Short mmCIF file of N, CA, C and O in Angstrom, two decimals:
data_model
loop_
_atom_site.label_atom_id
_atom_site.label_comp_id
_atom_site.label_asym_id
_atom_site.label_seq_id
_atom_site.Cartn_x
_atom_site.Cartn_y
_atom_site.Cartn_z
N MET A 15 11.20 -4.13 -15.57
CA MET A 15 9.89 -3.78 -15.04
C MET A 15 10.07 -2.78 -13.90
O MET A 15 10.89 -2.97 -13.01
N LYS A 16 9.27 -1.73 -13.93
CA LYS A 16 9.27 -0.74 -12.85
C LYS A 16 8.51 -1.30 -11.66
O LYS A 16 7.41 -1.85 -11.81
N THR A 17 9.11 -1.18 -10.48
CA THR A 17 8.42 -1.68 -9.28
C THR A 17 7.50 -0.60 -8.72
O THR A 17 7.69 0.59 -8.96
N ILE A 18 6.51 -1.05 -7.98
CA ILE A 18 5.55 -0.15 -7.34
C ILE A 18 5.92 -0.05 -5.87
O ILE A 18 6.05 -1.07 -5.18
N SER A 19 6.08 1.18 -5.38
CA SER A 19 6.35 1.38 -3.95
C SER A 19 5.12 1.01 -3.14
O SER A 19 4.01 1.44 -3.44
N VAL A 20 5.34 0.20 -2.11
CA VAL A 20 4.27 -0.22 -1.21
C VAL A 20 4.73 0.06 0.21
O VAL A 20 5.84 -0.32 0.60
N TYR A 21 3.87 0.70 0.99
CA TYR A 21 4.15 0.99 2.39
C TYR A 21 3.06 0.33 3.23
O TYR A 21 1.87 0.56 3.01
N ALA A 22 3.48 -0.49 4.17
CA ALA A 22 2.53 -1.15 5.07
C ALA A 22 2.75 -0.64 6.48
O ALA A 22 3.87 -0.62 6.98
N LEU A 23 1.68 -0.21 7.12
CA LEU A 23 1.76 0.27 8.49
C LEU A 23 1.77 -0.89 9.46
O LEU A 23 1.05 -1.88 9.28
N ASN A 24 2.60 -0.76 10.51
CA ASN A 24 2.69 -1.82 11.50
C ASN A 24 2.99 -1.22 12.87
O ASN A 24 3.85 -0.35 12.99
N LEU A 25 2.26 -1.66 13.87
CA LEU A 25 2.59 -1.32 15.25
C LEU A 25 3.73 -2.24 15.68
O LEU A 25 3.61 -3.47 15.55
N PRO A 26 4.83 -1.68 16.20
CA PRO A 26 5.97 -2.52 16.57
C PRO A 26 5.61 -3.67 17.52
O PRO A 26 6.22 -4.73 17.45
N LYS A 27 4.58 -3.49 18.35
CA LYS A 27 4.19 -4.56 19.27
C LYS A 27 3.44 -5.70 18.58
O LYS A 27 3.27 -6.76 19.14
N ARG A 28 3.07 -5.50 17.30
CA ARG A 28 2.33 -6.53 16.55
C ARG A 28 3.26 -7.31 15.64
O ARG A 28 3.18 -7.25 14.42
N GLN A 29 4.16 -8.07 16.25
CA GLN A 29 5.11 -8.88 15.49
C GLN A 29 4.42 -9.96 14.66
O GLN A 29 4.91 -10.35 13.60
N ASP A 30 3.28 -10.45 15.14
CA ASP A 30 2.54 -11.45 14.37
C ASP A 30 2.08 -10.88 13.03
O ASP A 30 2.22 -11.52 11.99
N ARG A 31 1.59 -9.65 13.06
CA ARG A 31 1.14 -9.01 11.83
C ARG A 31 2.33 -8.65 10.94
O ARG A 31 2.23 -8.72 9.71
N LEU A 32 3.44 -8.28 11.55
CA LEU A 32 4.64 -7.98 10.78
C LEU A 32 5.06 -9.22 9.99
O LEU A 32 5.33 -9.15 8.79
N GLN A 33 5.12 -10.35 10.67
CA GLN A 33 5.52 -11.59 9.99
C GLN A 33 4.54 -11.96 8.88
O GLN A 33 4.94 -12.42 7.81
N SER A 34 3.25 -11.72 9.12
CA SER A 34 2.23 -12.03 8.13
C SER A 34 2.38 -11.17 6.88
O SER A 34 2.36 -11.69 5.75
N ILE A 35 2.56 -9.87 7.05
CA ILE A 35 2.67 -8.98 5.89
C ILE A 35 3.96 -9.24 5.12
O ILE A 35 3.99 -9.18 3.89
N LEU A 36 5.03 -9.54 5.84
CA LEU A 36 6.29 -9.88 5.16
C LEU A 36 6.10 -11.12 4.30
O LEU A 36 6.61 -11.20 3.17
N GLN A 37 5.37 -12.10 4.82
CA GLN A 37 5.10 -13.32 4.06
C GLN A 37 4.24 -13.03 2.82
O GLN A 37 4.48 -13.59 1.76
N GLN A 38 3.26 -12.14 2.97
CA GLN A 38 2.39 -11.81 1.84
C GLN A 38 3.17 -11.24 0.66
O GLN A 38 2.87 -11.53 -0.49
N PHE A 39 4.17 -10.41 0.94
CA PHE A 39 4.91 -9.74 -0.13
C PHE A 39 6.18 -10.48 -0.54
O PHE A 39 6.81 -10.09 -1.53
N ARG A 40 6.54 -11.53 0.17
CA ARG A 40 7.74 -12.30 -0.17
C ARG A 40 7.59 -12.88 -1.58
O ARG A 40 6.57 -13.46 -1.93
N GLY A 41 8.63 -12.65 -2.39
CA GLY A 41 8.65 -13.20 -3.73
C GLY A 41 7.88 -12.39 -4.77
O GLY A 41 7.83 -12.78 -5.93
N LYS A 42 7.29 -11.28 -4.37
CA LYS A 42 6.54 -10.43 -5.31
C LYS A 42 7.45 -9.28 -5.74
O LYS A 42 7.39 -8.18 -5.19
N SER A 43 8.29 -9.55 -6.73
CA SER A 43 9.31 -8.60 -7.16
C SER A 43 8.73 -7.37 -7.86
O SER A 43 9.46 -6.41 -8.11
N GLU A 44 7.44 -7.37 -8.12
CA GLU A 44 6.80 -6.22 -8.74
C GLU A 44 6.63 -5.06 -7.76
O GLU A 44 6.31 -3.94 -8.15
N PHE A 45 6.89 -5.33 -6.47
CA PHE A 45 6.73 -4.32 -5.43
C PHE A 45 8.05 -3.98 -4.76
O PHE A 45 8.87 -4.85 -4.50
N ASP A 46 8.21 -2.69 -4.46
CA ASP A 46 9.29 -2.21 -3.60
C ASP A 46 8.64 -2.02 -2.23
O ASP A 46 8.05 -0.98 -1.95
N PHE A 47 8.70 -3.06 -1.41
CA PHE A 47 7.92 -3.15 -0.18
C PHE A 47 8.68 -2.63 1.03
O PHE A 47 9.83 -3.01 1.24
N LYS A 48 8.00 -1.78 1.82
CA LYS A 48 8.59 -1.25 3.05
C LYS A 48 7.55 -1.26 4.16
O LYS A 48 6.38 -0.98 3.93
N VAL A 49 8.00 -1.61 5.36
CA VAL A 49 7.14 -1.56 6.55
C VAL A 49 7.43 -0.26 7.26
O VAL A 49 8.59 0.12 7.47
N ILE A 50 6.37 0.45 7.64
CA ILE A 50 6.47 1.73 8.33
C ILE A 50 5.87 1.57 9.72
O ILE A 50 4.75 1.05 9.86
N SER A 51 6.59 2.02 10.74
CA SER A 51 6.04 2.01 12.10
C SER A 51 4.97 3.08 12.21
O SER A 51 5.19 4.23 11.82
N VAL A 52 3.82 2.70 12.73
CA VAL A 52 2.71 3.64 12.88
C VAL A 52 3.11 4.74 13.86
O VAL A 52 3.69 4.48 14.91
N ILE A 53 2.78 5.97 13.49
CA ILE A 53 2.97 7.10 14.41
C ILE A 53 1.98 6.92 15.56
O ILE A 53 0.77 6.78 15.33
N GLN A 54 2.50 6.88 16.76
CA GLN A 54 1.64 6.68 17.93
C GLN A 54 0.92 7.97 18.30
O GLN A 54 1.52 9.04 18.34
N HIS A 55 -0.35 7.86 18.57
CA HIS A 55 -1.17 9.00 19.00
C HIS A 55 -2.33 8.42 19.79
O HIS A 55 -2.78 7.31 19.52
N GLN A 56 -2.80 9.20 20.77
CA GLN A 56 -3.91 8.68 21.59
C GLN A 56 -5.15 8.43 20.75
O GLN A 56 -5.98 7.59 21.10
N ILE A 57 -5.29 9.13 19.66
CA ILE A 57 -6.35 8.83 18.70
C ILE A 57 -5.69 8.06 17.57
O ILE A 57 -4.98 8.63 16.73
N GLY A 58 -5.87 6.76 17.56
CA GLY A 58 -5.16 5.87 16.64
C GLY A 58 -5.28 6.28 15.18
O GLY A 58 -4.30 6.25 14.43
N ALA A 59 -6.48 6.65 14.76
CA ALA A 59 -6.68 7.02 13.35
C ALA A 59 -5.86 8.25 12.98
O ALA A 59 -5.44 8.40 11.84
N TYR A 60 -5.62 9.14 13.94
CA TYR A 60 -4.82 10.32 13.66
C TYR A 60 -3.38 9.92 13.32
O TYR A 60 -2.78 10.47 12.40
N GLY A 61 -2.84 8.96 14.04
CA GLY A 61 -1.50 8.48 13.77
C GLY A 61 -1.38 7.90 12.37
O GLY A 61 -0.43 8.17 11.65
N GLN A 62 -2.38 7.13 11.98
CA GLN A 62 -2.38 6.57 10.63
C GLN A 62 -2.48 7.67 9.58
O GLN A 62 -1.81 7.63 8.55
N TRP A 63 -3.31 8.66 9.85
CA TRP A 63 -3.45 9.78 8.93
C TRP A 63 -2.12 10.51 8.76
O TRP A 63 -1.72 10.86 7.66
N ARG A 64 -1.42 10.73 9.88
CA ARG A 64 -0.11 11.41 9.81
C ARG A 64 0.86 10.58 8.97
O ARG A 64 1.62 11.14 8.16
N ASN A 65 0.86 9.27 9.14
CA ASN A 65 1.71 8.41 8.31
C ASN A 65 1.38 8.62 6.84
O ASN A 65 2.29 8.76 6.01
N PHE A 66 0.11 8.63 6.51
CA PHE A 66 -0.31 8.78 5.12
C PHE A 66 0.13 10.13 4.56
O PHE A 66 0.70 10.19 3.47
N VAL A 67 -0.10 11.20 5.30
CA VAL A 67 0.30 12.54 4.85
C VAL A 67 1.81 12.60 4.64
O VAL A 67 2.29 13.11 3.62
N ASP A 68 2.56 12.05 5.58
CA ASP A 68 4.03 12.05 5.45
C ASP A 68 4.48 11.29 4.20
O ASP A 68 5.38 11.72 3.49
N LEU A 69 3.85 10.15 3.93
CA LEU A 69 4.21 9.36 2.75
C LEU A 69 3.86 10.08 1.45
O LEU A 69 4.63 10.05 0.49
N VAL A 70 2.71 10.73 1.42
CA VAL A 70 2.32 11.49 0.23
C VAL A 70 3.35 12.58 -0.04
O VAL A 70 3.81 12.74 -1.17
N GLN A 71 3.74 13.30 1.01
CA GLN A 71 4.75 14.36 0.83
C GLN A 71 6.08 13.78 0.36
O GLN A 71 6.73 14.33 -0.53
N GLN A 72 6.48 12.67 0.93
CA GLN A 72 7.73 12.01 0.54
C GLN A 72 7.69 11.58 -0.93
O GLN A 72 8.65 11.79 -1.68
N GLU A 73 6.60 10.98 -1.34
CA GLU A 73 6.46 10.50 -2.72
C GLU A 73 6.35 11.67 -3.70
O GLU A 73 6.83 11.57 -4.83
N GLU A 74 5.73 12.77 -3.28
CA GLU A 74 5.67 13.96 -4.13
C GLU A 74 7.07 14.50 -4.39
O GLU A 74 7.39 14.89 -5.52
N LYS A 75 7.91 14.53 -3.36
CA LYS A 75 9.28 15.01 -3.52
C LYS A 75 10.05 14.15 -4.51
O LYS A 75 10.94 14.63 -5.21
N LYS A 76 9.74 12.85 -4.57
CA LYS A 76 10.40 11.93 -5.49
C LYS A 76 9.75 11.95 -6.88
O LYS A 76 10.18 11.23 -7.76
N ASN A 77 8.71 12.76 -7.03
CA ASN A 77 7.94 12.82 -8.28
C ASN A 77 7.36 11.47 -8.67
O ASN A 77 7.29 11.13 -9.86
N SER A 78 6.95 10.70 -7.68
CA SER A 78 6.33 9.40 -7.95
C SER A 78 4.96 9.59 -8.57
O SER A 78 4.22 10.50 -8.21
N GLU A 79 4.65 8.72 -9.50
CA GLU A 79 3.33 8.77 -10.11
C GLU A 79 2.26 8.24 -9.16
O GLU A 79 1.14 8.72 -9.12
N TYR A 80 2.64 7.20 -8.40
CA TYR A 80 1.70 6.59 -7.47
C TYR A 80 2.46 5.67 -6.51
O TYR A 80 3.63 5.35 -6.74
N PHE A 81 1.77 5.27 -5.45
CA PHE A 81 2.30 4.29 -4.51
C PHE A 81 1.12 3.59 -3.86
O PHE A 81 -0.02 4.05 -3.99
N ILE A 82 1.40 2.49 -3.20
CA ILE A 82 0.35 1.74 -2.49
C ILE A 82 0.58 1.90 -0.99
O ILE A 82 1.70 1.80 -0.50
N PHE A 83 -0.52 2.12 -0.29
CA PHE A 83 -0.52 2.30 1.16
C PHE A 83 -1.46 1.25 1.72
O PHE A 83 -2.62 1.17 1.31
N CYS A 84 -0.96 0.41 2.61
CA CYS A 84 -1.82 -0.62 3.18
C CYS A 84 -1.48 -0.84 4.65
O CYS A 84 -0.49 -0.34 5.15
N GLU A 85 -2.33 -1.60 5.31
CA GLU A 85 -2.06 -1.97 6.69
C GLU A 85 -1.43 -3.36 6.72
O GLU A 85 -1.39 -4.06 5.71
N ASP A 86 -0.97 -3.72 7.88
CA ASP A 86 -0.23 -4.99 8.01
C ASP A 86 -1.11 -6.23 8.02
O ASP A 86 -0.62 -7.34 8.12
N ASP A 87 -2.42 -6.06 7.85
CA ASP A 87 -3.30 -7.23 7.77
C ASP A 87 -3.71 -7.53 6.32
O ASP A 87 -4.58 -8.36 6.07
N HIS A 88 -3.04 -6.87 5.37
CA HIS A 88 -3.32 -7.13 3.95
C HIS A 88 -3.05 -8.59 3.62
O HIS A 88 -2.06 -9.18 4.07
N VAL A 89 -3.94 -9.17 2.80
CA VAL A 89 -3.78 -10.54 2.34
C VAL A 89 -4.09 -10.56 0.84
O VAL A 89 -5.14 -10.07 0.42
N PHE A 90 -3.19 -11.11 0.05
CA PHE A 90 -3.46 -11.31 -1.37
C PHE A 90 -4.44 -12.47 -1.50
O PHE A 90 -4.26 -13.52 -0.88
N THR A 91 -5.47 -12.28 -2.32
CA THR A 91 -6.40 -13.39 -2.58
C THR A 91 -5.80 -14.32 -3.61
O THR A 91 -4.82 -13.98 -4.29
N LYS A 92 -6.41 -15.46 -3.79
CA LYS A 92 -5.95 -16.42 -4.80
C LYS A 92 -6.11 -15.83 -6.19
O LYS A 92 -5.48 -16.28 -7.14
N ASP A 93 -6.93 -14.81 -6.33
CA ASP A 93 -7.19 -14.19 -7.63
C ASP A 93 -6.23 -13.06 -7.96
O ASP A 93 -6.35 -12.46 -9.04
N TYR A 94 -5.27 -12.76 -7.07
CA TYR A 94 -4.34 -11.67 -7.34
C TYR A 94 -3.63 -11.90 -8.67
O TYR A 94 -3.16 -13.00 -8.96
N ASN A 95 -3.57 -10.82 -9.45
CA ASN A 95 -2.93 -10.88 -10.75
C ASN A 95 -2.29 -9.51 -11.01
O ASN A 95 -3.00 -8.51 -11.05
N PHE A 96 -0.98 -9.48 -11.18
CA PHE A 96 -0.29 -8.20 -11.36
C PHE A 96 -0.75 -7.48 -12.62
O PHE A 96 -0.92 -6.27 -12.62
N LYS A 97 -0.99 -8.21 -13.70
CA LYS A 97 -1.45 -7.56 -14.92
C LYS A 97 -2.77 -6.84 -14.68
O LYS A 97 -2.98 -5.72 -15.14
N TYR A 98 -3.66 -7.47 -13.95
CA TYR A 98 -4.95 -6.84 -13.65
C TYR A 98 -4.75 -5.58 -12.79
O TYR A 98 -5.36 -4.55 -13.04
N LEU A 99 -3.87 -5.67 -11.79
CA LEU A 99 -3.56 -4.50 -10.97
C LEU A 99 -3.01 -3.38 -11.85
O LEU A 99 -3.45 -2.23 -11.74
N GLN A 100 -2.07 -3.70 -12.72
CA GLN A 100 -1.49 -2.70 -13.61
C GLN A 100 -2.55 -2.10 -14.53
O GLN A 100 -2.57 -0.89 -14.77
N ASP A 101 -3.45 -2.94 -15.04
CA ASP A 101 -4.56 -2.44 -15.88
C ASP A 101 -5.44 -1.45 -15.11
O ASP A 101 -5.85 -0.43 -15.64
N CYS A 102 -5.72 -1.76 -13.85
CA CYS A 102 -6.53 -0.87 -13.02
C CYS A 102 -5.80 0.46 -12.77
O CYS A 102 -6.42 1.53 -12.82
N ILE A 103 -4.51 0.39 -12.52
CA ILE A 103 -3.72 1.60 -12.32
C ILE A 103 -3.72 2.43 -13.59
O ILE A 103 -3.91 3.66 -13.55
N ASN A 104 -3.53 1.79 -14.74
CA ASN A 104 -3.55 2.51 -16.02
C ASN A 104 -4.89 3.17 -16.27
O ASN A 104 -4.95 4.31 -16.74
N GLU A 105 -5.97 2.47 -15.95
CA GLU A 105 -7.30 3.04 -16.13
C GLU A 105 -7.51 4.24 -15.19
O GLU A 105 -8.08 5.25 -15.60
N ALA A 106 -7.04 4.13 -13.96
CA ALA A 106 -7.14 5.26 -13.02
C ALA A 106 -6.36 6.46 -13.56
O ALA A 106 -6.84 7.60 -13.47
N GLU A 107 -5.19 6.21 -14.12
CA GLU A 107 -4.40 7.30 -14.72
C GLU A 107 -5.15 7.92 -15.89
O GLU A 107 -5.19 9.14 -16.03
N ASN A 108 -5.75 7.09 -16.76
CA ASN A 108 -6.51 7.61 -17.90
C ASN A 108 -7.68 8.49 -17.45
O ASN A 108 -8.03 9.45 -18.13
N LEU A 109 -8.27 8.13 -16.33
CA LEU A 109 -9.40 8.89 -15.78
C LEU A 109 -8.95 10.08 -14.94
O LEU A 109 -9.77 10.82 -14.42
N LYS A 110 -7.62 10.24 -14.81
CA LYS A 110 -7.03 11.30 -13.99
C LYS A 110 -7.50 11.23 -12.53
O LYS A 110 -7.73 12.23 -11.87
N ALA A 111 -7.63 9.98 -12.04
CA ALA A 111 -8.06 9.74 -10.67
C ALA A 111 -6.93 10.07 -9.70
O ALA A 111 -5.76 9.90 -10.02
N ASP A 112 -7.28 10.56 -8.54
CA ASP A 112 -6.31 10.83 -7.50
C ASP A 112 -6.07 9.60 -6.63
O ASP A 112 -5.00 9.43 -6.08
N ILE A 113 -7.10 8.77 -6.49
CA ILE A 113 -7.03 7.61 -5.60
C ILE A 113 -7.66 6.41 -6.30
O ILE A 113 -8.73 6.52 -6.91
N LEU A 114 -7.00 5.28 -6.18
CA LEU A 114 -7.55 4.00 -6.63
C LEU A 114 -7.63 3.14 -5.38
O LEU A 114 -6.62 2.83 -4.76
N CYS A 115 -8.83 2.79 -4.99
CA CYS A 115 -9.02 1.99 -3.78
C CYS A 115 -9.28 0.56 -4.18
O CYS A 115 -10.17 0.29 -5.00
N GLY A 116 -8.52 -0.37 -3.62
CA GLY A 116 -8.68 -1.76 -3.99
C GLY A 116 -8.99 -2.64 -2.83
O GLY A 116 -8.96 -2.25 -1.68
N GLY A 117 -9.31 -3.85 -3.16
CA GLY A 117 -9.63 -4.84 -2.15
C GLY A 117 -10.62 -5.82 -2.74
O GLY A 117 -11.21 -5.59 -3.78
N HIS A 118 -10.79 -6.94 -2.06
CA HIS A 118 -11.64 -7.98 -2.60
C HIS A 118 -13.08 -7.51 -2.80
O HIS A 118 -13.77 -7.98 -3.66
N ALA A 119 -13.53 -6.55 -1.99
CA ALA A 119 -14.91 -6.09 -2.10
C ALA A 119 -15.09 -5.09 -3.23
O ALA A 119 -16.21 -4.81 -3.63
N SER A 120 -13.99 -4.52 -3.75
CA SER A 120 -14.17 -3.46 -4.75
C SER A 120 -13.48 -3.78 -6.08
O SER A 120 -13.24 -2.90 -6.86
N ILE A 121 -13.22 -5.04 -6.34
CA ILE A 121 -12.63 -5.41 -7.62
C ILE A 121 -13.68 -5.25 -8.72
O ILE A 121 -14.81 -5.71 -8.59
N LEU A 122 -13.29 -4.57 -9.79
CA LEU A 122 -14.20 -4.37 -10.92
C LEU A 122 -13.93 -5.41 -11.97
O LEU A 122 -12.80 -5.63 -12.36
N TYR A 123 -14.97 -6.04 -12.47
CA TYR A 123 -14.82 -7.04 -13.52
C TYR A 123 -15.47 -6.56 -14.78
O TYR A 123 -16.42 -5.89 -14.82
#
């Protein structure tokens, strides 16, 4: 099975969130999970944006088809299902989508 690259942003001072996100992804071998330190900037959202741009460029160089970008407060719901996630990714590819946005509020049934 091909793993999906996942990058989670974390402020180094937020060790509680680091431990939480590590726990969320523990045992989920379908993901190649990495924690990224947030680029510090006086405008917080700018730092996150720079992280995202850097990751997109990095993944483009690797010719990756896609990757997941999340924050360190991500929580899998009890309804998480890898097959469903893969089906959504496949559908996004069929539609030639650039972005697939997920979360409990935007799950399509």
